[in-house]
Amino acid sequence: MSDARTVAGNIDLLGPEQSLADVIDHLLNRGVCVSGAITISVAGIDLMYLGVDLVFASVATLRAREVA
Amino acid sequence: MSLDIVAVVDRVPAALPADVRAIGDGPYLLVTDGSEATPSAERLLARHALLETVSQETSCLPCRYGGTLAGDADALSWLAERRDQLCRALARIGGRSEVDLHLRSTREEVGVAEGGGPGARYLRAAAARFAVVDEALLDRVAQTATSRLAGDSEVVVDREGAQVAFLVPRGKATTFLREARAAGLEGTLPDGIAARWSGPWPAYTFAAAWLGGGK
């Protein structure tokens, strides 16, 4: 994962194979979810603001939009 | 003060950072004292690095970033309520790492990279993946990959992430990844779908699949 750490602040959205975007995907969208305690939710909307210009949403939110 | 939840482990790692402590008497919940600090790329990478280190030493179930509990008493209750489930999952992980196969549309890049900031492009790319990579395709890819690669690997299909995750022996993860990339899986995919491998990772996808990712 050393490559990933070198790209902090310069996210490559579609590659390379192990990017900061991959790390963020894993941290935010996978792992054990401690029920009702996701502090990255803002007013019930699964959004996380990362810095000033990066916005990430949970895949659950994307799915909800897809269904809608 | 609330606790930020980091991971569940089967034993306390020998060397934890000063701000990380273990709660419980096995399995253990690794926590940090909660703060109001705004998440940043650096904090996310530090969390991932910690999980990687812990996973090298113990069976580790990573917790989703952002999870909190009110305090030690709540943490102990949380552990007690899931003790059997956690023990089974930790035993199942054993000394293994996750390797992921990501699928995406080769057509999704049309429009995805146009306009907006990196966050908007990220969302458009994720939505495009979800739109074209269905469960049947993921199941077929998982079967093909399993037949061509190590047969005793555990496999989880993550529909929402448009990926198939493999749990492979920690010491063999790099070899698995190398063999996987050489297996020519791309030739079995439908037109317009591309595959990409990543890893090794702590068992993020398996933790969500086995213990509920809140999806």
Tab-separated table of C-alpha atoms in Angstrom:
chain	number	residue	atom	x	y	z
A	1	MET	CA	0.000	0.000	0.000
A	2	SER	CA	2.979	2.281	-0.029
A	3	ASP	CA	1.959	3.652	-3.404
A	4	ALA	CA	-1.355	4.734	-1.986
A	5	ARG	CA	0.214	6.894	0.658
A	6	THR	CA	2.189	8.831	-1.864
A	7	VAL	CA	-0.930	10.069	-3.590
A	8	ALA	CA	-2.558	11.708	-0.584
A	9	GLY	CA	-4.249	14.839	-1.809
A	10	ASN	CA	-4.029	13.703	-5.387
A	11	ILE	CA	-6.669	11.038	-5.715
A	12	ASP	CA	-6.668	8.987	-8.853
A	13	LEU	CA	-10.308	8.072	-9.313
A	14	LEU	CA	-10.038	5.201	-11.776
A	15	GLY	CA	-6.660	3.692	-10.951
A	16	PRO	CA	-3.886	2.811	-10.335
A	17	GLU	CA	-4.479	-0.519	-8.699
A	18	GLN	CA	-4.063	0.581	-5.105
A	19	SER	CA	-4.955	4.185	-4.740
A	20	LEU	CA	-6.125	6.441	-1.989
A	21	ALA	CA	-9.603	6.067	-3.473
A	22	ASP	CA	-9.368	2.304	-2.870
A	23	VAL	CA	-8.367	2.889	0.733
A	24	ILE	CA	-11.229	5.288	1.286
A	25	ASP	CA	-13.664	2.890	-0.354
A	26	HIS	CA	-12.623	0.133	2.014
A	27	LEU	CA	-12.678	2.304	5.118
A	28	LEU	CA	-16.056	3.891	4.419
A	29	ASN	CA	-17.984	1.184	2.635
A	30	ARG	CA	-16.679	-2.018	4.202
A	31	GLY	CA	-15.824	-3.292	7.626
A	32	VAL	CA	-18.015	-3.929	10.626
A	33	CYS	CA	-20.608	-1.208	10.988
A	34	VAL	CA	-21.217	-0.200	14.573
A	35	SER	CA	-24.940	0.222	14.495
A	36	GLY	CA	-26.257	3.737	14.493
A	37	ALA	CA	-22.951	5.360	15.045
A	38	ILE	CA	-21.660	6.436	11.710
A	39	THR	CA	-20.453	9.887	12.463
A	40	ILE	CA	-19.679	10.668	8.878
A	41	SER	CA	-23.376	10.983	8.178
A	42	VAL	CA	-24.523	14.546	7.910
A	43	ALA	CA	-28.173	15.127	8.741
A	44	GLY	CA	-29.002	11.575	7.798
A	45	ILE	CA	-27.330	11.817	4.417
A	46	ASP	CA	-24.424	9.456	4.007
A	47	LEU	CA	-21.923	12.015	2.945
A	48	MET	CA	-18.468	12.660	4.146
A	49	TYR	CA	-16.598	15.824	3.429
A	50	LEU	CA	-12.922	15.235	3.027
A	51	GLY	CA	-11.006	18.439	2.904
A	52	VAL	CA	-12.686	21.228	1.047
A	53	ASP	CA	-13.355	19.823	-2.356
A	54	LEU	CA	-13.766	16.066	-2.055
A	55	VAL	CA	-17.116	14.497	-1.359
A	56	PHE	CA	-17.633	10.813	-0.850
A	57	ALA	CA	-20.892	8.942	-0.474
A	58	SER	CA	-21.546	5.487	0.817
A	59	VAL	CA	-22.502	2.894	-1.747
A	60	ALA	CA	-25.740	2.431	0.183
A	61	THR	CA	-26.643	5.952	-0.800
A	62	LEU	CA	-25.794	5.307	-4.405
A	63	ARG	CA	-27.941	2.200	-4.353
A	64	ALA	CA	-30.841	4.130	-2.939
A	65	ARG	CA	-30.508	6.622	-5.738
A	66	GLU	CA	-30.343	3.823	-8.271
A	67	VAL	CA	-33.558	2.313	-6.955
A	68	ALA	CA	-35.258	5.672	-6.916
B	1	MET	CA	-16.037	11.240	25.802
B	2	SER	CA	-17.069	8.907	22.996
B	3	LEU	CA	-14.906	6.185	21.538
B	4	ASP	CA	-13.909	5.840	17.901
B	5	ILE	CA	-14.145	2.175	16.997
B	6	VAL	CA	-11.197	0.789	15.072
B	7	ALA	CA	-11.384	-3.017	14.948
B	8	VAL	CA	-12.225	-6.246	16.712
B	9	VAL	CA	-9.251	-8.522	17.343
B	10	ASP	CA	-8.719	-11.925	18.912
B	11	ARG	CA	-5.779	-10.739	21.002
B	12	VAL	CA	-4.195	-7.445	21.892
B	13	PRO	CA	-1.295	-6.584	19.586
B	14	ALA	CA	2.031	-6.201	21.325
B	15	ALA	CA	2.644	-2.679	20.135
B	16	LEU	CA	-0.291	-0.340	19.793
B	17	PRO	CA	-0.005	3.382	19.131
B	18	ALA	CA	-0.324	5.456	22.293
B	19	ASP	CA	-3.812	6.653	21.392
B	20	VAL	CA	-5.214	3.173	20.746
B	21	ARG	CA	-6.362	0.880	23.534
B	22	ALA	CA	-8.126	-2.460	23.835
B	23	ILE	CA	-11.422	-3.031	25.622
B	24	GLY	CA	-12.757	-6.427	26.697
B	25	ASP	CA	-11.372	-9.760	27.713
B	26	GLY	CA	-11.421	-11.468	24.341
B	27	PRO	CA	-12.372	-10.730	21.731
B	28	TYR	CA	-11.158	-7.175	22.115
B	29	LEU	CA	-12.378	-3.908	20.691
B	30	LEU	CA	-9.613	-1.541	19.641
B	31	VAL	CA	-10.667	2.047	20.189
B	32	THR	CA	-9.364	5.567	20.354
B	33	ASP	CA	-10.852	8.262	22.476
B	34	GLY	CA	-13.240	10.112	20.223
B	35	SER	CA	-12.441	13.524	18.965
B	36	GLU	CA	-14.246	16.105	16.938
B	37	ALA	CA	-11.413	16.311	14.475
B	38	THR	CA	-12.541	16.544	10.879
B	39	PRO	CA	-11.701	13.436	8.877
B	40	SER	CA	-8.914	13.993	6.417
B	41	ALA	CA	-6.988	11.950	3.911
B	42	GLU	CA	-4.155	11.719	6.412
B	43	ARG	CA	-6.433	10.408	9.157
B	44	LEU	CA	-7.955	7.842	6.827
B	45	LEU	CA	-4.562	6.639	5.709
B	46	ALA	CA	-3.357	6.472	9.304
B	47	ARG	CA	-6.391	4.334	10.195
B	48	HIS	CA	-5.733	2.024	7.277
B	49	ALA	CA	-2.046	1.750	8.198
B	50	LEU	CA	-3.022	0.829	11.748
B	51	LEU	CA	-5.412	-1.849	10.506
B	52	GLU	CA	-2.734	-3.236	8.223
B	53	THR	CA	-0.281	-3.460	11.113
B	54	VAL	CA	-2.806	-5.042	13.452
B	55	SER	CA	-3.863	-7.526	10.774
B	56	GLN	CA	-0.288	-8.706	10.440
B	57	GLU	CA	-0.261	-9.740	14.068
B	58	THR	CA	-3.797	-10.831	14.916
B	59	SER	CA	-7.074	-11.919	13.413
B	60	CYS	CA	-8.679	-8.571	12.787
B	61	LEU	CA	-12.174	-7.439	11.822
B	62	PRO	CA	-11.827	-3.835	10.641
B	63	CYS	CA	-14.637	-1.537	11.674
B	64	ARG	CA	-16.081	0.982	9.293
B	65	TYR	CA	-14.537	4.403	9.679
B	66	GLY	CA	-16.721	6.770	11.632
B	67	GLY	CA	-18.271	4.312	14.046
B	68	THR	CA	-18.469	5.468	17.645
B	69	LEU	CA	-19.722	4.225	20.992
B	70	ALA	CA	-20.543	6.309	24.022
B	71	GLY	CA	-17.910	4.810	26.328
B	72	ASP	CA	-16.300	1.713	27.775
B	73	ALA	CA	-19.553	0.348	29.183
B	74	ASP	CA	-21.222	0.540	25.784
B	75	ALA	CA	-18.184	-1.062	24.178
B	76	LEU	CA	-18.334	-3.982	26.608
B	77	SER	CA	-22.047	-4.402	25.942
B	78	TRP	CA	-21.462	-4.279	22.198
B	79	LEU	CA	-18.843	-7.020	22.525
B	80	ALA	CA	-20.962	-9.155	24.823
B	81	GLU	CA	-23.985	-9.024	22.525
B	82	ARG	CA	-21.939	-10.310	19.583
B	83	ARG	CA	-19.350	-12.410	21.315
B	84	ASP	CA	-20.100	-15.733	19.602
B	85	GLN	CA	-20.483	-14.140	16.193
B	86	LEU	CA	-17.244	-12.193	16.605
B	87	CYS	CA	-15.333	-15.264	17.780
B	88	ARG	CA	-16.539	-17.277	14.800
B	89	ALA	CA	-15.589	-14.527	12.353
B	90	LEU	CA	-12.159	-14.031	13.916
B	91	ALA	CA	-11.458	-17.757	13.784
B	92	ARG	CA	-12.593	-17.853	10.177
B	93	ILE	CA	-10.222	-15.071	9.169
B	94	GLY	CA	-7.286	-16.797	10.808
B	95	GLY	CA	-4.047	-15.577	9.379
B	96	ARG	CA	-5.494	-14.494	6.080
B	97	SER	CA	-5.624	-11.332	4.010
B	98	GLU	CA	-8.160	-10.019	1.534
B	99	VAL	CA	-7.473	-9.663	-2.161
B	100	ASP	CA	-10.091	-7.905	-4.266
B	101	LEU	CA	-11.185	-8.139	-7.864
B	102	HIS	CA	-12.933	-4.960	-8.957
B	103	LEU	CA	-15.172	-4.858	-12.006
B	104	ARG	CA	-16.135	-1.774	-13.907
B	105	SER	CA	-17.491	-0.748	-17.232
B	106	THR	CA	-14.989	0.388	-19.762
B	107	ARG	CA	-17.675	2.735	-20.996
B	108	GLU	CA	-18.178	4.445	-17.681
B	109	GLU	CA	-15.334	6.799	-18.313
B	110	VAL	CA	-17.447	8.554	-20.904
B	111	GLY	CA	-18.713	11.530	-18.999
B	112	VAL	CA	-17.351	10.344	-15.667
B	113	ALA	CA	-14.213	12.379	-15.844
B	114	GLU	CA	-15.886	15.461	-17.237
B	115	GLY	CA	-16.661	18.403	-15.038
B	116	GLY	CA	-16.935	18.788	-11.303
B	117	GLY	CA	-14.338	18.082	-8.692
B	118	PRO	CA	-12.766	14.762	-7.822
B	119	GLY	CA	-15.608	13.996	-5.424
B	120	ALA	CA	-18.241	14.391	-8.114
B	121	ARG	CA	-16.237	12.265	-10.515
B	122	TYR	CA	-15.844	9.612	-7.825
B	123	LEU	CA	-19.601	9.481	-7.332
B	124	ARG	CA	-20.291	9.269	-11.051
B	125	ALA	CA	-17.770	6.453	-11.425
B	126	ALA	CA	-19.285	4.518	-8.514
B	127	ALA	CA	-22.807	4.982	-9.854
B	128	ALA	CA	-21.706	3.829	-13.299
B	129	ARG	CA	-20.135	0.705	-11.806
B	130	PHE	CA	-23.275	-0.122	-9.936
B	131	ALA	CA	-25.383	0.344	-13.047
B	132	VAL	CA	-23.489	-2.125	-15.236
B	133	VAL	CA	-22.032	-4.772	-12.911
B	134	ASP	CA	-24.903	-6.969	-11.786
B	135	GLU	CA	-24.941	-9.819	-9.308
B	136	ALA	CA	-25.114	-12.535	-11.960
B	137	LEU	CA	-21.960	-11.207	-13.569
B	138	LEU	CA	-20.191	-11.015	-10.221
B	139	ASP	CA	-21.213	-14.595	-9.427
B	140	ARG	CA	-19.900	-15.820	-12.774
B	141	VAL	CA	-16.626	-13.988	-12.298
B	142	ALA	CA	-16.276	-15.367	-8.775
B	143	GLN	CA	-16.786	-18.905	-10.040
B	144	THR	CA	-14.313	-18.471	-12.861
B	145	ALA	CA	-11.722	-16.859	-10.638
B	146	THR	CA	-12.123	-19.547	-8.008
B	147	SER	CA	-11.699	-22.339	-10.528
B	148	ARG	CA	-8.559	-20.782	-11.963
B	149	LEU	CA	-6.979	-19.763	-8.693
B	150	ALA	CA	-6.468	-21.290	-5.272
B	151	GLY	CA	-9.495	-23.450	-4.672
B	152	ASP	CA	-9.504	-23.169	-0.902
B	153	SER	CA	-9.851	-19.409	-0.802
B	154	GLU	CA	-13.006	-18.024	0.733
B	155	VAL	CA	-14.936	-15.776	-1.596
B	156	VAL	CA	-17.438	-13.000	-0.970
B	157	VAL	CA	-19.344	-11.168	-3.688
B	158	ASP	CA	-19.856	-7.519	-2.873
B	159	ARG	CA	-22.623	-6.370	-5.190
B	160	GLU	CA	-22.600	-2.780	-4.049
B	161	GLY	CA	-18.873	-2.480	-4.389
B	162	ALA	CA	-18.918	-4.304	-7.746
B	163	GLN	CA	-16.165	-6.554	-6.541
B	164	VAL	CA	-15.319	-10.102	-5.566
B	165	ALA	CA	-13.156	-10.526	-2.473
B	166	PHE	CA	-10.878	-13.474	-1.772
B	167	LEU	CA	-9.466	-14.444	1.591
B	168	VAL	CA	-6.038	-15.966	1.123
B	169	PRO	CA	-3.235	-16.986	3.484
B	170	ARG	CA	-1.401	-13.848	4.565
B	171	GLY	CA	1.993	-15.055	3.460
B	172	LYS	CA	0.656	-16.049	0.069
B	173	ALA	CA	-1.382	-12.941	-0.719
B	174	THR	CA	1.253	-11.392	-2.935
B	175	THR	CA	1.726	-14.645	-4.812
B	176	PHE	CA	-2.031	-14.998	-5.184
B	177	LEU	CA	-2.248	-11.476	-6.517
B	178	ARG	CA	0.522	-12.139	-9.014
B	179	GLU	CA	-1.086	-15.366	-10.183
B	180	ALA	CA	-4.487	-13.729	-10.325
B	181	ARG	CA	-3.217	-10.997	-12.593
B	182	ALA	CA	-1.672	-13.628	-14.835
B	183	ALA	CA	-4.775	-15.822	-14.904
B	184	GLY	CA	-6.263	-14.044	-17.892
B	185	LEU	CA	-9.604	-13.449	-16.302
B	186	GLU	CA	-10.173	-10.431	-18.483
B	187	GLY	CA	-10.674	-12.720	-21.468
B	188	THR	CA	-13.750	-14.241	-19.831
B	189	LEU	CA	-15.524	-10.951	-19.218
B	190	PRO	CA	-18.336	-9.587	-21.368
B	191	ASP	CA	-17.580	-6.756	-23.739
B	192	GLY	CA	-17.410	-3.462	-21.947
B	193	ILE	CA	-16.374	-4.868	-18.565
B	194	ALA	CA	-12.841	-4.601	-17.214
B	195	ALA	CA	-11.279	-6.199	-14.150
B	196	ARG	CA	-8.682	-4.883	-11.754
B	197	TRP	CA	-7.047	-6.567	-8.761
B	198	SER	CA	-6.033	-4.864	-5.540
B	199	GLY	CA	-4.639	-5.910	-2.207
B	200	PRO	CA	-3.608	-7.423	0.044
B	201	TRP	CA	-6.008	-5.738	2.451
B	202	PRO	CA	-7.183	-6.316	6.002
B	203	ALA	CA	-10.426	-8.309	5.765
B	204	TYR	CA	-12.669	-5.273	5.219
B	205	THR	CA	-15.152	-6.929	2.865
B	206	PHE	CA	-15.414	-10.142	4.873
B	207	ALA	CA	-15.996	-8.246	8.088
B	208	ALA	CA	-18.907	-6.449	6.454
B	209	ALA	CA	-20.281	-9.610	4.884
B	210	TRP	CA	-20.101	-11.739	8.017
B	211	LEU	CA	-21.046	-9.185	10.626
B	212	GLY	CA	-23.301	-6.887	8.731
B	213	GLY	CA	-21.977	-3.807	7.085
B	214	GLY	CA	-25.062	-1.801	7.774
B	215	LYS	CA	-26.033	-1.903	4.126
